[in-house]
Each structure stands twice: as structure tokens, then as C-alpha cells.
Amino acid sequence: MKVRRANSREKILAAAADVARESGPGSLSLDAVASRAGVSKGGLLYNFPTKAKLMQALVEDYLREFERALEAARTAGASGESLLAIYIKLSASDCEEPQPSASWIFSAIAEDPDFLTPIKSFKRQLFERLKGETPDLKALLVCFIAIEGLRSMNLFDSDILSADERGLLISSLLRIAG
């Protein structure tokens, strides 16, 4: 039996992220990903049996990267900035980048109802962590829900805020966060 190389999964994920950025996740084809990763389609399917599993792995990879960025910003922040303020700034920065259409999410959920499980788990763990480090629960709730709303508007291309309004929202949330 052939042992797969440890980096084939990472190569496929990197290729899938590139293809998704270029053509949008909804247009992601397994053939294009396999070609970009330099693996056979069988090799891709060995690692990710369905397109939904590949998309779920991309989402999980994004969540890990966000967690790393949160930790890196916290470690680098000698100013004593709260975890909530760091979360607000990272999320706001994330929302500045245009997102491709989110229609692929609906397809992924239809194919695999557990698609959202890692997202829900990540959000729950993040919220609990923020709750443990934020003395004012009301401030946390307002900031967390506002940022998640901003993320949803960005994801579903329904952002109605001007750049000035978005800036005002972020600065207000940072004041609330303390």
C-alpha cells in the first residue's frame, strides 16, 4: 500500500484556496484543484472524498489561521489590548477584503448538513474564551454580535454600510470593548 506524503493534503488545500480565490468557491472544480496541486483526481479524492469535504477543510483551515492571527496579535500587543479589541480589529480587517459569492455555502450544507459544525464549534469556543477574559458581558455581547453581523454582511455581499459608517462602527465597538 502506498503511503501518502504528509504534505499532499496541505498542497491540495493551498491549491483549492487559490482556485476558490480566482474563480469563487461556488465555481471550484475538483479537476482544477487536482491540476493546480499537481496530484491526480484520485489522490485528491483520497484526501477529500467530496467537494463538500474539501470546502469544509478550507473553512477549518481559515478558522485555524484566524486563531493563529488572534494569538499572534495578542502576543505582539505589548499595549495591554484586550482580546475583545484584538478580535474586533482582526475581524474588521478581514471584512475589508471582498468576498466571493457565498452561494457555495448553501450547496455545501445541502450535501453535508454537518458542514457548519466546525464553524459553530469555533465560534462557541471563541465566545467562551472572550467571555472568560471580558469583565463586562453586555459589552462583549454587543461587540460580538455586531462583528458577526458585519462578517455576515460581508460574506453574503449585503454590506450596506459606507466606509465611514463601518469605521464609526468599529471605533464605537473598540470604545465599548474598553
PDB file of C-alpha atoms in Angstrom:
ATOM      1  CA  MET A   1       0.000   0.000   0.000  1.00  0.00           C
ATOM      2  CA  LYS A   2       1.330   3.430  -0.949  1.00  0.00           C
ATOM      3  CA  VAL A   3       1.761   5.879   1.901  1.00  0.00           C
ATOM      4  CA  ARG A   4       0.603   9.372   1.026  1.00  0.00           C
ATOM      5  CA  ARG A   5       3.028  12.175   1.608  1.00  0.00           C
ATOM      6  CA  ALA A   6       2.289  14.300   4.664  1.00  0.00           C
ATOM      7  CA  ASN A   7       2.118  17.449   2.590  1.00  0.00           C
ATOM      8  CA  SER A   8      -0.327  16.280  -0.113  1.00  0.00           C
ATOM      9  CA  ARG A   9      -3.294  17.433   1.986  1.00  0.00           C
ATOM     10  CA  GLU A  10      -1.701  20.850   2.506  1.00  0.00           C
ATOM     11  CA  LYS A  11      -0.841  21.143  -1.192  1.00  0.00           C
ATOM     12  CA  ILE A  12      -4.433  20.349  -2.111  1.00  0.00           C
ATOM     13  CA  LEU A  13      -5.800  22.865   0.409  1.00  0.00           C
ATOM     14  CA  ALA A  14      -3.445  25.579  -0.839  1.00  0.00           C
ATOM     15  CA  ALA A  15      -4.439  24.842  -4.433  1.00  0.00           C
ATOM     16  CA  ALA A  16      -8.153  24.836  -3.529  1.00  0.00           C
ATOM     17  CA  ALA A  17      -7.771  28.193  -1.763  1.00  0.00           C
ATOM     18  CA  ASP A  18      -6.044  29.637  -4.840  1.00  0.00           C
ATOM     19  CA  VAL A  19      -8.680  28.303  -7.222  1.00  0.00           C
ATOM     20  CA  ALA A  20     -11.504  29.492  -4.941  1.00  0.00           C
ATOM     21  CA  ARG A  21      -9.996  32.995  -4.746  1.00  0.00           C
ATOM     22  CA  GLU A  22      -9.628  33.149  -8.522  1.00  0.00           C
ATOM     23  CA  SER A  23     -12.985  31.744  -9.602  1.00  0.00           C
ATOM     24  CA  GLY A  24     -15.069  31.818  -6.424  1.00  0.00           C
ATOM     25  CA  PRO A  25     -15.751  28.844  -4.165  1.00  0.00           C
ATOM     26  CA  GLY A  26     -19.005  28.077  -5.971  1.00  0.00           C
ATOM     27  CA  SER A  27     -17.088  27.521  -9.200  1.00  0.00           C
ATOM     28  CA  LEU A  28     -14.434  25.345  -7.586  1.00  0.00           C
ATOM     29  CA  SER A  29     -13.871  22.190  -9.600  1.00  0.00           C
ATOM     30  CA  LEU A  30     -12.077  19.146  -8.259  1.00  0.00           C
ATOM     31  CA  ASP A  31     -10.267  18.772 -11.592  1.00  0.00           C
ATOM     32  CA  ALA A  32      -8.921  22.339 -11.366  1.00  0.00           C
ATOM     33  CA  VAL A  33      -7.797  21.790  -7.770  1.00  0.00           C
ATOM     34  CA  ALA A  34      -6.079  18.486  -8.595  1.00  0.00           C
ATOM     35  CA  SER A  35      -4.317  20.064 -11.566  1.00  0.00           C
ATOM     36  CA  ARG A  36      -3.185  23.085  -9.541  1.00  0.00           C
ATOM     37  CA  ALA A  37      -1.968  20.859  -6.677  1.00  0.00           C
ATOM     38  CA  GLY A  38      -0.119  18.553  -9.040  1.00  0.00           C
ATOM     39  CA  VAL A  39      -1.991  15.465  -7.840  1.00  0.00           C
ATOM     40  CA  SER A  40      -4.306  13.046  -9.588  1.00  0.00           C
ATOM     41  CA  LYS A  41      -8.026  13.425  -9.093  1.00  0.00           C
ATOM     42  CA  GLY A  42      -7.877  10.061  -7.285  1.00  0.00           C
ATOM     43  CA  GLY A  43      -5.246  11.500  -4.947  1.00  0.00           C
ATOM     44  CA  LEU A  44      -7.475  14.472  -4.266  1.00  0.00           C
ATOM     45  CA  LEU A  45     -10.482  12.214  -3.618  1.00  0.00           C
ATOM     46  CA  TYR A  46      -8.375  10.065  -1.283  1.00  0.00           C
ATOM     47  CA  ASN A  47      -7.820  13.138   0.889  1.00  0.00           C
ATOM     48  CA  PHE A  48     -11.234  14.746   0.346  1.00  0.00           C
ATOM     49  CA  PRO A  49     -13.930  12.274  -0.774  1.00  0.00           C
ATOM     50  CA  THR A  50     -16.364  15.027  -1.794  1.00  0.00           C
ATOM     51  CA  LYS A  51     -16.275  18.655  -2.828  1.00  0.00           C
ATOM     52  CA  ALA A  52     -18.176  19.458   0.387  1.00  0.00           C
ATOM     53  CA  LYS A  53     -15.416  17.811   2.454  1.00  0.00           C
ATOM     54  CA  LEU A  54     -12.825  19.866   0.610  1.00  0.00           C
ATOM     55  CA  MET A  55     -14.799  23.054   1.247  1.00  0.00           C
ATOM     56  CA  GLN A  56     -15.211  22.111   4.916  1.00  0.00           C
ATOM     57  CA  ALA A  57     -11.449  21.608   5.188  1.00  0.00           C
ATOM     58  CA  LEU A  58     -10.896  25.039   3.611  1.00  0.00           C
ATOM     59  CA  VAL A  59     -13.201  26.589   6.200  1.00  0.00           C
ATOM     60  CA  GLU A  60     -11.454  24.730   9.029  1.00  0.00           C
ATOM     61  CA  ASP A  61      -8.086  25.912   7.663  1.00  0.00           C
ATOM     62  CA  TYR A  62      -9.376  29.502   7.616  1.00  0.00           C
ATOM     63  CA  LEU A  63     -10.552  29.164  11.240  1.00  0.00           C
ATOM     64  CA  ARG A  64      -7.132  27.865  12.312  1.00  0.00           C
ATOM     65  CA  GLU A  65      -5.471  30.787  10.530  1.00  0.00           C
ATOM     66  CA  PHE A  66      -7.803  33.254  12.261  1.00  0.00           C
ATOM     67  CA  GLU A  67      -6.967  31.674  15.623  1.00  0.00           C
ATOM     68  CA  ARG A  68      -3.232  31.937  14.847  1.00  0.00           C
ATOM     69  CA  ALA A  69      -3.630  35.584  13.832  1.00  0.00           C
ATOM     70  CA  LEU A  70      -5.532  36.277  17.055  1.00  0.00           C
ATOM     71  CA  GLU A  71      -2.752  34.697  19.108  1.00  0.00           C
ATOM     72  CA  ALA A  72      -0.003  36.432  17.146  1.00  0.00           C
ATOM     73  CA  ALA A  73      -1.668  39.828  17.578  1.00  0.00           C
ATOM     74  CA  ARG A  74      -2.148  39.158  21.255  1.00  0.00           C
ATOM     75  CA  THR A  75       1.472  38.087  21.744  1.00  0.00           C
ATOM     76  CA  ALA A  76       2.759  41.072  19.767  1.00  0.00           C
ATOM     77  CA  GLY A  77       0.452  43.514  21.545  1.00  0.00           C
ATOM     78  CA  ALA A  78       2.501  44.930  24.389  1.00  0.00           C
ATOM     79  CA  SER A  79      -0.066  47.698  24.830  1.00  0.00           C
ATOM     80  CA  GLY A  80      -2.243  45.511  27.006  1.00  0.00           C
ATOM     81  CA  GLU A  81      -5.020  45.494  24.421  1.00  0.00           C
ATOM     82  CA  SER A  82      -7.909  43.231  25.366  1.00  0.00           C
ATOM     83  CA  LEU A  83      -8.627  40.033  23.471  1.00  0.00           C
ATOM     84  CA  LEU A  84     -12.009  41.511  22.530  1.00  0.00           C
ATOM     85  CA  ALA A  85     -10.362  44.598  20.966  1.00  0.00           C
ATOM     86  CA  ILE A  86      -7.956  42.359  19.045  1.00  0.00           C
ATOM     87  CA  TYR A  87     -10.903  40.232  17.823  1.00  0.00           C
ATOM     88  CA  ILE A  88     -12.732  43.377  16.682  1.00  0.00           C
ATOM     89  CA  LYS A  89      -9.696  44.708  14.783  1.00  0.00           C
ATOM     90  CA  LEU A  90      -8.864  41.369  13.130  1.00  0.00           C
ATOM     91  CA  SER A  91     -12.474  40.795  12.118  1.00  0.00           C
ATOM     92  CA  ALA A  92     -12.845  44.326  10.764  1.00  0.00           C
ATOM     93  CA  SER A  93      -9.664  43.873   8.751  1.00  0.00           C
ATOM     94  CA  ASP A  94     -10.973  40.547   7.448  1.00  0.00           C
ATOM     95  CA  CYS A  95     -14.187  42.229   6.335  1.00  0.00           C
ATOM     96  CA  GLU A  96     -12.267  44.814   4.301  1.00  0.00           C
ATOM     97  CA  GLU A  97     -11.340  42.089   1.818  1.00  0.00           C
ATOM     98  CA  PRO A  98     -14.051  41.476  -0.782  1.00  0.00           C
ATOM     99  CA  GLN A  99     -15.531  38.012  -0.589  1.00  0.00           C
ATOM    100  CA  PRO A 100     -16.768  35.870  -3.462  1.00  0.00           C
ATOM    101  CA  SER A 101     -20.420  34.913  -3.525  1.00  0.00           C
ATOM    102  CA  ALA A 102     -21.438  32.692  -0.616  1.00  0.00           C
ATOM    103  CA  SER A 103     -23.871  30.601  -2.661  1.00  0.00           C
ATOM    104  CA  TRP A 104     -21.407  27.688  -2.374  1.00  0.00           C
ATOM    105  CA  ILE A 105     -22.187  27.523   1.355  1.00  0.00           C
ATOM    106  CA  PHE A 106     -25.769  26.519   0.632  1.00  0.00           C
ATOM    107  CA  SER A 107     -24.608  23.769  -1.712  1.00  0.00           C
ATOM    108  CA  ALA A 108     -22.123  22.501   0.872  1.00  0.00           C
ATOM    109  CA  ILE A 109     -24.797  22.468   3.589  1.00  0.00           C
ATOM    110  CA  ALA A 110     -27.240  20.645   1.297  1.00  0.00           C
ATOM    111  CA  GLU A 111     -24.617  17.986   0.550  1.00  0.00           C
ATOM    112  CA  ASP A 112     -23.402  17.702   4.147  1.00  0.00           C
ATOM    113  CA  PRO A 113     -25.577  19.095   6.967  1.00  0.00           C
ATOM    114  CA  ASP A 114     -22.574  18.872   9.316  1.00  0.00           C
ATOM    115  CA  PHE A 115     -20.701  21.430   7.208  1.00  0.00           C
ATOM    116  CA  LEU A 116     -21.376  24.170   9.770  1.00  0.00           C
ATOM    117  CA  THR A 117     -20.293  22.095  12.782  1.00  0.00           C
ATOM    118  CA  PRO A 118     -16.664  23.294  12.851  1.00  0.00           C
ATOM    119  CA  ILE A 119     -17.786  26.905  12.407  1.00  0.00           C
ATOM    120  CA  LYS A 120     -20.288  26.651  15.256  1.00  0.00           C
ATOM    121  CA  SER A 121     -17.713  24.946  17.445  1.00  0.00           C
ATOM    122  CA  PHE A 122     -15.067  27.589  16.692  1.00  0.00           C
ATOM    123  CA  LYS A 123     -17.495  30.455  17.354  1.00  0.00           C
ATOM    124  CA  ARG A 124     -18.664  28.866  20.620  1.00  0.00           C
ATOM    125  CA  GLN A 125     -15.076  28.334  21.840  1.00  0.00           C
ATOM    126  CA  LEU A 126     -14.080  31.851  20.816  1.00  0.00           C
ATOM    127  CA  PHE A 127     -17.110  33.357  22.550  1.00  0.00           C
ATOM    128  CA  GLU A 128     -16.426  31.388  25.740  1.00  0.00           C
ATOM    129  CA  ARG A 129     -12.793  32.486  25.663  1.00  0.00           C
ATOM    130  CA  LEU A 130     -13.798  36.116  25.161  1.00  0.00           C
ATOM    131  CA  LYS A 131     -16.374  35.751  27.934  1.00  0.00           C
ATOM    132  CA  GLY A 132     -13.699  34.457  30.298  1.00  0.00           C
ATOM    133  CA  GLU A 133     -11.471  37.464  29.557  1.00  0.00           C
ATOM    134  CA  THR A 134     -14.044  40.252  29.230  1.00  0.00           C
ATOM    135  CA  PRO A 135     -15.331  41.639  32.535  1.00  0.00           C
ATOM    136  CA  ASP A 136     -18.436  43.255  31.002  1.00  0.00           C
ATOM    137  CA  LEU A 137     -20.743  40.625  29.472  1.00  0.00           C
ATOM    138  CA  LYS A 138     -23.058  43.276  27.978  1.00  0.00           C
ATOM    139  CA  ALA A 139     -20.131  44.907  26.169  1.00  0.00           C
ATOM    140  CA  LEU A 140     -18.999  41.514  24.888  1.00  0.00           C
ATOM    141  CA  LEU A 141     -22.466  40.625  23.604  1.00  0.00           C
ATOM    142  CA  VAL A 142     -22.868  43.929  21.757  1.00  0.00           C
ATOM    143  CA  CYS A 143     -19.386  43.736  20.214  1.00  0.00           C
ATOM    144  CA  PHE A 144     -19.527  40.048  19.307  1.00  0.00           C
ATOM    145  CA  ILE A 145     -22.961  40.223  17.665  1.00  0.00           C
ATOM    146  CA  ALA A 146     -22.101  43.453  15.811  1.00  0.00           C
ATOM    147  CA  ILE A 147     -18.882  41.955  14.431  1.00  0.00           C
ATOM    148  CA  GLU A 148     -20.619  38.716  13.446  1.00  0.00           C
ATOM    149  CA  GLY A 149     -23.265  40.822  11.685  1.00  0.00           C
ATOM    150  CA  LEU A 150     -20.527  42.684   9.835  1.00  0.00           C
ATOM    151  CA  ARG A 151     -18.963  39.348   8.859  1.00  0.00           C
ATOM    152  CA  SER A 152     -22.327  38.039   7.616  1.00  0.00           C
ATOM    153  CA  MET A 153     -22.956  41.156   5.536  1.00  0.00           C
ATOM    154  CA  ASN A 154     -19.511  40.750   4.016  1.00  0.00           C
ATOM    155  CA  LEU A 155     -19.942  37.033   3.377  1.00  0.00           C
ATOM    156  CA  PHE A 156     -23.344  37.420   1.738  1.00  0.00           C
ATOM    157  CA  ASP A 157     -22.361  40.556  -0.189  1.00  0.00           C
ATOM    158  CA  SER A 158     -25.071  42.561   1.548  1.00  0.00           C
ATOM    159  CA  ASP A 159     -22.933  45.226   3.215  1.00  0.00           C
ATOM    160  CA  ILE A 160     -24.970  48.414   3.235  1.00  0.00           C
ATOM    161  CA  LEU A 161     -22.520  50.481   5.281  1.00  0.00           C
ATOM    162  CA  SER A 162     -20.331  53.154   3.752  1.00  0.00           C
ATOM    163  CA  ALA A 163     -16.640  53.116   4.628  1.00  0.00           C
ATOM    164  CA  ASP A 164     -17.257  55.999   7.067  1.00  0.00           C
ATOM    165  CA  GLU A 165     -20.154  54.152   8.721  1.00  0.00           C
ATOM    166  CA  ARG A 166     -18.084  50.979   9.007  1.00  0.00           C
ATOM    167  CA  GLY A 167     -15.238  52.984  10.537  1.00  0.00           C
ATOM    168  CA  LEU A 168     -17.641  54.593  13.007  1.00  0.00           C
ATOM    169  CA  LEU A 169     -18.998  51.162  13.947  1.00  0.00           C
ATOM    170  CA  ILE A 170     -15.522  49.736  14.553  1.00  0.00           C
ATOM    171  CA  SER A 171     -14.332  52.737  16.584  1.00  0.00           C
ATOM    172  CA  SER A 172     -17.550  52.598  18.651  1.00  0.00           C
ATOM    173  CA  LEU A 173     -17.090  48.862  19.289  1.00  0.00           C
ATOM    174  CA  LEU A 174     -13.481  49.440  20.331  1.00  0.00           C
ATOM    175  CA  ARG A 175     -14.638  52.103  22.833  1.00  0.00           C
ATOM    176  CA  ILE A 176     -17.290  49.706  24.167  1.00  0.00           C
ATOM    177  CA  ALA A 177     -14.676  46.933  24.418  1.00  0.00           C
ATOM    178  CA  GLY A 178     -12.582  49.224  26.609  1.00  0.00           C
TER     179      GLY A 178
END
